[in-house]
Amino acid sequence: MSSTTVNGDMKKVRKHADIDKITLSIIGYVTLTILAIFCIVPFLLVISASLSDESSIIEKGFQIIPSTFSTEAYRLLFEFPGEMLRAYGVTISVTLIGTIIGLFLTAMTAYVLSRRDFEWRNRFSFYFFFTTLFSGGLVPSYLLIINFLQLKDTLLVLILPMLMNVFYIIVMKSFMSSIPDAITESAKIDGAGDFRIFMQLIIPLSKPALATIGLFIALAYWNDWYNALLYISKSELMPLQYYLYKMLGNMDGMRKAMMSSGAVVNSDLPTESLKMAMTIVATGPILLAYPFIQKYFVQGLTIGAVKG
Amino acid sequence: MKQNKYGFWHKVRKNRALLLMLTPAVLFFLVFAYVPMAGIVLAFKQYNYSGGIFHSPWNGLDNFRFFFGSGDAWRVTRNTALYNIAFIIINNVLQIFAGILLFEVAGKWFRKITQTILFLPYFISWVVVGAIAYNLFNFDVGTLNVLLKGLGMQPIDIYNTASYWPFILIVVSAWKALGYGTIMYLAAITSIDTEMYEAAQIDGANIFQRIMKITVPNLIPTVIILVLLAIGNIFRGDFGMFYNMVGNNGLLFSNTDVIDTFVFRSLTTSNEIGMSAAAGFYQSLLGFATIMFANYAVRKYDKDRALF
């Protein structure tokens, strides 16, 4: 008798649990779907607008689905790439150089700070960490770069200020701290110097962290427009994002840019769809590479989360 | 000659390889972080181009008087702090919520795809976000007004109405940061010991109790670290966001001007070097004080959770 009630209670409990689970699943699927739509729709709107016929945009505005489909904007962009191509070149060079040098220096610094037998590691860690607590602000850095380093309108000004970042050093350091000392000890006994240990042992062992931090650095360079806004006025040194920024705010500039690349432009340049097409072309490589590199970023966040 | 075998120079020689490996980073932060700190003296000077940083005459606290007397100081400080407080609260709540749901829903593919989509906005530059905003909010052709007109309603002039902007900026910030934070919290949830869940299930806890009594409390350390880091930056406005969303649109400044955009404008358009240096110094001091205070508070509450 009592055992049957217990059985019945258990069944009831289980049934409740099932209902709760289903409720949560429904909430989960619905909410996450709404959030996902919220995140992706803006991109779809831009893509749709870039594929719309200009006169239909002027007449009816940006539509969620193009009312009159047209690839005119892309045709213009690819036929007369001129300045945009140069901006691509600037961004690719800056991203490559900056990522390689920045990653190497970040790793080297992190390695020294991860060495438990290095006497001054805490002092140097503080030296780096303090810069995240206090800064001189925009004005002194601006005058330093313009007046003292004389870096205005150089490629270097797009690379140098972003070369190193304390947060990346910390993440890299916490990864390297997890490499067992025994590995480097034996190399030391064999007479290898610190730099050789770093190059030949630590770097190969740190590949996951290097991939992740490298991609973070590369993304920051690819998306940078701020240094260009402050320090670049020559159009041939404009990186992609800054070029896009300029074009979005300035239709006359866009007309001139298209003319300088050889397009015969009359007054009805499809400016609205062109703006949207430029946005897509400037974001394109990231959107294409994104599915493949996403997991490294997730990895990086996880490494960062473990050790703060 | 060599009195102390373990003297300073002996240590330097012993560690010369490691010190040499640190040198690039030390120089980098010296030039790009510590030298600008010394440039704070500009805040107390009447800057002129012939005198430069060193020979411009001192003017005591005049720059600060000018900054605080204009009424701008209060407006930009209030905007910066209020926006950041809203971002911290709304973004973290949303991210924790999404992280928990993402952990609980069963479908593997659904999880993967959702995660990928939520993370997408993190990868694009603020310039592209500006283009998306243009697509949505433009008065004549913007998608929002197209929809409103379709519903027979009056179009709204967002770029000329300051009162919409707090809401817009909060939504944009949530949109851009959602994926990053969700994955951060998802990682933290995944690292929770599953035995706790099993024990709770045996004790008859339903899935909602499990979330509220196990998942949420276990996330608190992560929340503290992330919020602490965010609080340290509470007086630092996200320049990229405000500048690309609002630009130099003076009509919106009452609700959108933050310290960083104000300093940038004072420096580049009105050329008030002394006053913008003073504003920057004021911002750095506020930031330094808040991070010290936040860290002290956490230290008191739980020593291990503090940043330093």
XYZ file of C-alpha atoms in Angstrom:
616
model
C 0.000 0.000 0.000
C 2.577 2.512 1.171
C 4.966 1.413 -1.515
C 2.406 2.126 -4.225
C 1.859 5.692 -2.945
C 5.594 6.235 -2.896
C 5.687 4.952 -6.425
C 2.847 7.243 -7.358
C 4.568 10.201 -5.721
C 7.746 9.443 -7.582
C 5.800 9.352 -10.810
C 4.178 12.645 -9.958
C 7.563 14.170 -9.156
C 8.941 12.876 -12.393
C 5.962 14.196 -14.290
C 6.454 17.610 -12.682
C 10.098 17.494 -13.590
C 9.181 16.708 -17.168
C 6.728 19.580 -17.326
C 9.322 21.937 -15.850
C 11.867 20.769 -18.380
C 9.493 21.294 -21.255
C 8.528 24.736 -19.962
C 12.176 25.710 -19.721
C 12.887 24.325 -23.177
C 10.067 26.358 -24.656
C 11.230 29.518 -22.876
C 14.777 28.763 -24.003
C 14.050 28.129 -27.649
C 11.678 31.074 -27.977
C 13.880 33.599 -26.158
C 17.082 32.549 -27.885
C 15.407 32.611 -31.275
C 14.159 36.143 -30.613
C 17.634 37.227 -29.476
C 19.229 35.618 -32.532
C 16.804 37.421 -34.846
C 17.546 40.656 -33.004
C 21.258 40.097 -33.619
C 21.122 39.141 -37.282
C 18.311 41.234 -38.770
C 20.375 44.460 -38.917
C 22.904 42.652 -41.133
C 20.152 41.343 -43.391
C 18.709 44.845 -43.710
C 22.046 46.205 -44.900
C 22.504 43.341 -47.359
C 18.979 43.847 -48.659
C 19.488 47.592 -49.054
C 22.771 47.037 -50.888
C 20.901 44.868 -53.403
C 18.053 47.315 -53.928
C 17.484 49.503 -56.925
C 18.312 53.102 -56.034
C 15.090 54.634 -57.355
C 13.009 52.190 -55.340
C 14.987 53.204 -52.207
C 14.350 56.885 -52.893
C 10.695 56.186 -53.507
C 9.867 53.661 -50.773
C 12.872 53.657 -48.445
C 14.958 50.681 -47.317
C 12.922 47.502 -47.508
C 13.383 44.314 -45.541
C 13.290 42.468 -48.860
C 14.401 44.472 -51.920
C 11.324 45.564 -53.855
C 13.369 45.940 -57.022
C 16.496 43.826 -57.053
C 19.653 45.423 -58.437
C 23.386 44.730 -58.265
C 24.233 48.145 -59.667
C 25.992 49.287 -56.464
C 28.295 46.260 -56.396
C 28.942 46.576 -60.115
C 30.099 50.167 -59.606
C 32.254 49.194 -56.636
C 33.986 46.311 -58.360
C 34.335 48.037 -61.700
C 35.962 51.124 -60.176
C 37.521 49.876 -56.963
C 40.270 52.565 -56.907
C 40.328 54.068 -53.441
C 38.525 51.209 -51.812
C 41.147 48.793 -53.072
C 43.893 51.016 -51.692
C 42.097 51.184 -48.338
C 41.957 47.392 -48.380
C 45.688 47.345 -49.021
C 46.383 49.667 -46.083
C 44.222 47.615 -43.734
C 45.720 44.294 -44.810
C 49.301 45.564 -44.412
C 48.601 47.150 -41.044
C 46.789 44.051 -39.798
C 49.537 41.675 -40.928
C 52.480 43.693 -39.620
C 50.755 44.691 -36.403
C 49.537 41.206 -35.601
C 52.875 39.492 -36.209
C 54.960 41.976 -34.231
C 52.339 42.548 -31.554
C 51.781 38.851 -30.991
C 55.491 38.129 -30.783
C 56.107 40.914 -28.257
C 53.034 39.961 -26.220
C 54.177 36.350 -26.036
C 57.760 37.265 -25.157
C 56.655 39.631 -22.392
C 54.128 37.137 -21.061
C 56.777 34.413 -20.983
C 59.169 36.453 -18.845
C 56.344 37.376 -16.461
C 55.273 33.743 -16.234
C 58.735 32.660 -15.072
C 58.403 31.983 -11.364
C 62.162 32.164 -10.868
C 62.369 35.702 -12.288
C 63.022 37.923 -9.313
C 61.367 41.107 -10.482
C 58.293 39.588 -12.073
C 55.900 41.237 -9.636
C 57.461 44.641 -10.061
C 57.306 44.424 -13.842
C 53.754 43.050 -13.706
C 52.772 46.083 -11.698
C 54.562 48.373 -14.139
C 52.328 47.036 -16.920
C 49.162 46.683 -14.872
C 49.284 50.240 -13.555
C 48.756 51.602 -17.068
C 45.256 50.088 -17.018
C 44.404 51.963 -13.809
C 45.590 55.401 -14.726
C 46.285 57.165 -17.987
C 47.327 60.562 -19.207
C 44.279 60.815 -21.432
C 43.866 61.671 -25.087
C 45.528 65.090 -25.219
C 49.059 64.190 -24.059
C 49.130 61.066 -26.273
C 47.891 63.094 -29.210
C 50.579 65.757 -28.809
C 53.226 63.093 -28.212
C 52.388 61.334 -31.468
C 51.953 64.487 -33.535
C 54.730 66.701 -32.177
C 57.395 64.502 -30.649
C 57.224 61.234 -32.519
C 56.173 63.031 -35.726
C 53.987 60.125 -36.738
C 51.134 62.042 -38.343
C 50.262 60.613 -41.761
C 52.514 57.588 -41.557
C 51.643 53.913 -41.738
C 53.409 53.486 -38.401
C 50.807 55.505 -36.518
C 48.197 52.917 -37.470
C 50.376 50.134 -36.059
C 52.309 51.405 -33.041
C 49.641 52.657 -30.607
C 47.808 49.304 -30.723
C 50.843 47.043 -30.687
C 50.525 45.807 -27.108
C 47.714 45.504 -24.646
C 47.995 44.597 -20.965
C 44.922 42.388 -21.047
C 46.427 40.157 -23.757
C 49.676 39.914 -21.805
C 47.748 38.765 -18.729
C 45.775 36.133 -20.661
C 48.902 34.865 -22.368
C 50.808 34.825 -19.098
C 48.161 32.759 -17.356
C 48.250 30.276 -20.221
C 52.040 30.006 -20.097
C 52.015 29.599 -16.328
C 50.183 26.336 -16.873
C 53.105 24.895 -18.866
C 54.981 22.585 -16.464
C 58.357 23.895 -15.265
C 59.872 20.458 -15.826
C 59.826 21.033 -19.582
C 61.990 24.135 -19.411
C 64.152 22.779 -16.566
C 65.553 19.979 -18.659
C 66.290 22.339 -21.532
C 68.112 24.621 -19.104
C 70.250 21.759 -17.876
C 71.146 21.089 -21.496
C 72.422 24.662 -21.589
C 69.686 26.386 -23.594
C 69.363 30.130 -22.995
C 66.108 31.821 -21.994
C 65.423 33.203 -25.447
C 66.014 29.838 -27.067
C 63.711 28.151 -24.583
C 61.076 30.707 -25.448
C 61.466 30.311 -29.192
C 61.859 26.542 -29.375
C 59.779 25.232 -26.490
C 57.304 27.818 -25.258
C 56.052 29.082 -28.608
C 55.157 25.629 -29.992
C 53.468 24.720 -26.701
C 51.442 27.940 -26.662
C 49.842 27.522 -30.065
C 46.202 27.654 -28.851
C 46.804 30.872 -26.887
C 48.802 32.369 -29.762
C 46.014 31.621 -32.233
C 43.423 33.184 -29.983
C 45.331 36.306 -28.980
C 46.578 36.677 -32.554
C 43.012 36.765 -33.812
C 41.992 39.274 -31.161
C 44.873 41.529 -32.196
C 44.099 41.066 -35.895
C 40.423 41.904 -35.358
C 41.360 45.067 -33.473
C 43.623 46.186 -36.339
C 41.092 45.286 -38.996
C 38.342 47.244 -37.257
C 40.446 50.244 -36.272
C 39.387 53.623 -37.546
C 40.120 55.673 -34.418
C 43.855 56.132 -35.007
C 43.116 57.124 -38.574
C 40.507 59.631 -37.398
C 43.113 61.246 -35.165
C 46.278 60.977 -37.186
C 45.592 60.332 -40.885
C 44.560 63.008 -43.340
C 46.163 61.682 -46.540
C 43.631 59.657 -48.477
C 46.203 57.104 -49.637
C 46.856 56.071 -46.029
C 43.242 55.620 -45.008
C 42.432 52.162 -43.691
C 39.247 50.455 -44.756
C 36.992 51.260 -41.806
C 37.984 54.901 -41.776
C 37.441 55.096 -45.508
C 33.962 53.683 -44.991
C 33.352 56.206 -42.223
C 34.364 59.015 -44.570
C 32.170 57.771 -47.391
C 29.108 57.276 -45.200
C 29.225 60.863 -44.055
C 30.052 62.440 -47.338
C 28.246 61.812 -50.590
C 30.265 64.394 -52.508
C 33.398 62.621 -51.363
C 31.953 59.405 -52.674
C 31.227 60.984 -56.041
C 34.784 62.299 -56.259
C 36.180 58.949 -55.207
C 34.249 57.166 -57.921
C 35.349 59.731 -60.512
C 38.977 59.485 -59.491
C 38.793 55.740 -60.051
C 37.537 56.376 -63.556
C 33.778 56.061 -63.293
C 31.709 58.399 -65.401
C 29.397 59.714 -62.752
C 26.397 61.842 -63.343
C 24.232 63.270 -60.627
C 22.297 60.043 -60.095
C 24.999 57.976 -58.464
C 23.132 55.354 -56.414
C 24.425 56.766 -53.134
C 22.115 54.974 -50.725
C 22.630 51.480 -52.080
C 26.308 52.274 -52.616
C 26.719 53.163 -48.938
C 25.214 49.848 -47.957
C 27.253 47.916 -50.520
C 30.444 49.564 -49.251
C 29.504 48.537 -45.733
C 29.120 44.939 -46.851
C 32.371 44.957 -48.826
C 34.253 46.462 -45.859
C 32.842 43.867 -43.468
C 32.926 40.982 -45.933
C 36.178 39.235 -45.036
C 35.205 39.158 -41.372
C 31.773 37.746 -42.103
C 33.361 35.085 -44.303
C 36.138 34.150 -41.911
C 33.929 34.393 -38.853
C 32.453 30.866 -38.791
C 35.953 29.372 -38.964
C 37.668 31.580 -36.415
C 34.802 31.852 -33.959
C 35.949 28.883 -31.883
C 39.317 30.532 -31.168
C 37.578 33.565 -29.751
C 35.404 31.355 -27.580
C 38.598 29.648 -26.420
C 40.155 33.009 -25.624
C 37.183 34.112 -23.566
C 37.345 30.863 -21.678
C 41.067 31.202 -20.953
C 40.401 34.764 -19.845
C 37.476 33.735 -17.669
C 39.360 31.063 -15.793
C 42.008 33.377 -14.453
C 40.232 36.700 -14.569
C 85.852 45.616 -6.080
C 82.868 43.270 -5.948
C 81.712 43.741 -2.384
C 78.361 42.058 -2.600
C 78.191 38.998 -4.729
C 74.381 39.242 -4.798
C 74.254 42.947 -5.541
C 71.952 44.615 -8.015
C 74.287 44.417 -11.006
C 74.965 40.800 -10.341
C 71.249 40.112 -10.520
C 70.946 42.149 -13.697
C 73.699 40.104 -15.293
C 72.160 36.861 -14.132
C 68.786 37.824 -15.610
C 70.092 39.650 -18.634
C 68.328 37.466 -21.191
C 64.948 37.852 -19.489
C 65.456 41.587 -19.011
C 66.397 41.967 -22.644
C 63.230 40.108 -23.621
C 61.181 42.519 -21.514
C 62.822 45.621 -22.940
C 60.532 46.173 -25.964
C 57.399 46.000 -23.813
C 58.894 48.206 -21.116
C 59.837 50.817 -23.713
C 56.470 50.547 -25.394
C 54.521 51.251 -22.223
C 57.024 53.914 -21.215
C 56.452 55.829 -24.438
C 52.739 55.208 -24.939
C 51.511 55.136 -21.328
C 53.971 56.702 -18.883
C 55.216 59.618 -20.970
C 51.614 60.767 -21.639
C 51.010 60.626 -17.886
C 53.718 63.252 -17.507
C 51.882 65.264 -20.148
C 49.184 65.898 -17.559
C 51.075 69.103 -16.715
C 49.309 70.493 -19.788
C 46.135 70.681 -17.723
C 47.802 73.413 -15.681
C 49.197 75.372 -18.616
C 48.063 77.867 -21.181
C 49.166 75.872 -24.192
C 50.509 77.632 -27.238
C 52.216 76.111 -30.239
C 55.405 78.147 -30.011
C 55.934 77.211 -26.372
C 54.849 73.590 -26.658
C 54.498 71.423 -23.591
C 57.568 72.706 -21.798
C 57.591 76.426 -22.414
C 53.929 77.334 -22.401
C 53.101 79.495 -19.372
C 51.435 78.016 -16.310
C 47.917 79.157 -15.601
C 47.127 77.362 -12.361
C 43.613 75.989 -12.226
C 42.194 78.198 -14.983
C 41.604 75.242 -17.337
C 39.633 73.434 -14.655
C 37.680 76.572 -13.815
C 36.801 76.969 -17.464
C 35.766 73.313 -17.795
C 33.631 73.241 -14.662
C 32.267 76.735 -15.163
C 30.911 75.967 -18.627
C 28.366 73.497 -17.292
C 29.750 70.893 -19.699
C 31.564 69.083 -16.911
C 28.433 68.069 -15.068
C 26.550 67.145 -18.242
C 29.231 64.897 -19.687
C 30.079 63.294 -16.336
C 26.424 62.520 -15.668
C 25.891 61.111 -19.172
C 29.030 58.967 -19.040
C 28.227 57.479 -15.639
C 24.513 56.930 -16.265
C 25.074 55.262 -19.618
C 27.719 52.975 -18.214
C 25.597 52.026 -15.204
C 22.692 51.204 -17.524
C 25.005 49.188 -19.806
C 26.501 47.240 -16.906
C 23.148 46.276 -15.399
C 21.188 45.565 -18.576
C 23.984 43.844 -20.462
C 24.979 41.566 -17.604
C 21.421 40.541 -16.775
C 20.700 39.814 -20.422
C 23.953 37.896 -20.888
C 23.461 35.764 -17.778
C 19.910 35.031 -18.863
C 21.012 34.047 -22.377
C 23.955 32.050 -21.012
C 21.714 29.994 -18.727
C 19.178 29.333 -21.489
C 21.909 28.394 -23.935
C 23.249 25.921 -21.383
C 19.830 24.382 -20.696
C 18.398 23.941 -24.208
C 19.059 20.499 -25.563
C 19.501 20.845 -29.308
C 23.178 20.774 -30.156
C 22.789 22.403 -33.557
C 20.430 25.002 -32.214
C 22.994 25.921 -29.552
C 25.801 26.162 -32.063
C 23.901 28.280 -34.529
C 22.475 30.592 -31.860
C 25.881 31.104 -30.312
C 27.359 31.936 -33.705
C 24.633 34.470 -34.471
C 24.708 36.141 -31.053
C 28.474 36.573 -31.313
C 28.346 38.151 -34.781
C 27.867 41.835 -33.789
C 31.018 41.658 -31.648
C 33.134 41.297 -34.778
C 32.145 44.382 -36.685
C 33.576 47.862 -36.277
C 31.611 50.751 -34.819
C 31.713 52.360 -38.260
C 29.653 49.476 -39.620
C 27.296 49.820 -36.637
C 26.954 53.473 -37.635
C 25.984 52.380 -41.157
C 23.411 49.979 -39.752
C 21.970 52.777 -37.595
C 21.759 54.951 -40.686
C 19.848 52.193 -42.457
C 17.402 51.932 -39.554
C 16.941 55.519 -38.470
C 17.387 57.759 -41.518
C 14.393 60.064 -41.728
C 13.626 59.699 -45.444
C 14.606 56.156 -46.311
C 15.246 54.446 -42.956
C 13.692 51.037 -42.341
C 12.009 52.148 -39.132
C 10.147 54.973 -40.818
C 9.257 52.722 -43.748
C 7.611 50.385 -41.256
C 5.874 53.224 -39.416
C 4.529 54.642 -42.660
C 3.401 51.163 -43.650
C 1.379 51.025 -40.453
C -0.127 54.403 -41.272
C 1.840 56.215 -38.553
C 3.862 59.419 -38.668
C 7.589 59.005 -39.380
C 9.853 60.046 -36.523
C 12.927 62.221 -36.835
C 15.369 60.293 -34.684
C 18.534 62.167 -35.645
C 16.958 65.424 -34.521
C 15.345 64.250 -31.290
C 17.593 63.837 -28.267
C 15.065 62.000 -26.116
C 15.143 58.777 -28.194
C 18.874 58.356 -27.802
C 19.319 56.916 -24.323
C 17.030 54.084 -25.348
C 18.752 53.579 -28.729
C 22.241 53.579 -27.260
C 21.264 51.081 -24.572
C 19.808 48.735 -27.186
C 22.864 49.101 -29.436
C 25.223 48.391 -26.560
C 23.215 45.312 -25.565
C 23.205 44.155 -29.180
C 26.965 44.494 -29.640
C 27.982 42.969 -26.305
C 25.408 40.169 -26.049
C 27.395 37.358 -27.672
C 30.692 38.072 -25.936
C 29.151 38.166 -22.474
C 26.847 35.223 -23.098
C 29.789 33.038 -24.055
C 31.778 34.255 -21.066
C 28.927 33.262 -18.748
C 28.276 30.045 -20.643
C 31.917 29.084 -20.031
C 31.488 29.814 -16.337
C 28.285 27.729 -16.175
C 29.924 24.835 -18.002
C 32.699 24.751 -15.405
C 30.226 24.280 -12.524
C 30.612 20.849 -10.961
C 27.827 18.634 -12.401
C 27.679 16.621 -9.164
C 25.886 19.537 -7.581
C 23.132 19.311 -10.176
C 22.820 15.572 -9.731
C 22.586 15.898 -5.956
C 19.908 18.570 -6.326
C 17.950 16.392 -8.714
C 18.002 13.465 -6.275
C 16.763 15.808 -3.554
C 13.798 16.604 -5.775
C 14.707 20.142 -6.804
C 13.029 21.165 -10.029
C 14.956 22.690 -12.862
C 14.063 26.286 -11.938
C 15.191 25.758 -8.340
C 18.392 24.249 -9.678
C 19.051 27.348 -11.763
C 18.255 29.791 -8.983
C 19.986 27.886 -6.179
C 23.023 26.443 -7.975
C 23.745 28.086 -11.325
C 23.168 31.707 -10.329
C 25.125 31.611 -7.038
C 28.004 29.874 -8.813
C 28.147 32.675 -11.353
C 28.659 35.352 -8.737
C 32.492 35.260 -8.799
C 32.443 35.795 -12.573
C 29.872 38.571 -12.220
C 32.005 40.294 -9.586
C 35.134 40.251 -11.737
C 33.328 41.476 -14.848
C 31.370 44.156 -13.019
C 34.450 45.284 -11.140
C 36.327 45.705 -14.408
C 33.351 47.592 -15.850
C 33.022 49.852 -12.813
C 36.652 50.857 -13.167
C 35.710 52.181 -16.598
C 32.483 53.828 -15.542
C 33.786 57.304 -16.375
C 35.182 56.187 -19.706
C 32.633 56.462 -22.490
C 32.897 54.091 -25.429
C 34.127 56.661 -27.937
C 33.645 54.433 -30.976
C 30.017 53.856 -30.149
C 29.038 57.422 -29.298
C 31.011 58.951 -32.108
C 29.692 56.659 -34.834
C 26.116 56.694 -33.613
C 25.843 60.405 -32.897
C 28.801 62.041 -34.605
C 29.012 65.797 -34.334
C 25.261 66.223 -34.182
C 24.966 69.015 -31.632
C 21.203 68.635 -31.365
C 21.686 65.380 -29.501
C 24.517 66.393 -27.170
C 22.323 67.022 -24.149
C 21.566 63.306 -23.986
C 24.556 61.779 -25.735
C 27.713 63.753 -25.028
C 30.163 61.793 -22.880
C 33.555 62.836 -21.488
C 35.454 61.155 -24.317
C 33.499 62.761 -27.143
C 33.710 66.105 -25.355
C 37.503 65.867 -24.975
C 37.873 64.776 -28.590
C 35.821 67.715 -29.823
C 37.540 70.250 -27.631
C 40.879 68.994 -28.917
C 40.180 68.622 -32.620
C 37.511 71.170 -33.460
C 37.838 73.975 -30.937
C 41.542 73.344 -30.274
C 41.297 74.035 -26.550
C 44.344 72.004 -25.586
C 44.583 73.115 -21.961
C 40.909 72.632 -21.204
C 40.654 69.235 -22.877
C 43.789 68.083 -21.049
C 42.141 69.212 -17.817
C 38.973 67.277 -18.688
C 41.056 64.204 -19.523
C 42.945 64.460 -16.251
C 39.675 64.823 -14.349
C 38.400 61.679 -16.105
C 41.537 59.700 -15.250
C 41.332 60.731 -11.601
C 37.667 59.774 -11.368
C 38.414 56.426 -13.013
C 41.345 55.741 -10.722
C 39.302 56.589 -7.634
C 36.390 54.349 -8.667
C 38.526 51.316 -9.461
C 40.369 51.676 -6.135
C 37.097 52.014 -4.278
C 35.425 49.089 -6.093
C 38.422 46.878 -5.511
C 38.533 47.880 -1.840
C 34.836 47.055 -1.439
C 35.232 43.617 -3.004
C 38.355 42.992 -0.954
C 36.401 43.656 2.196
C 33.629 41.351 1.105
C 35.871 38.538 -0.084
C 39.618 38.862 -0.334
C 40.114 36.271 -3.066
C 37.699 37.950 -5.410
C 39.490 41.294 -5.555
C 41.416 42.290 -8.658
C 44.565 43.243 -6.761
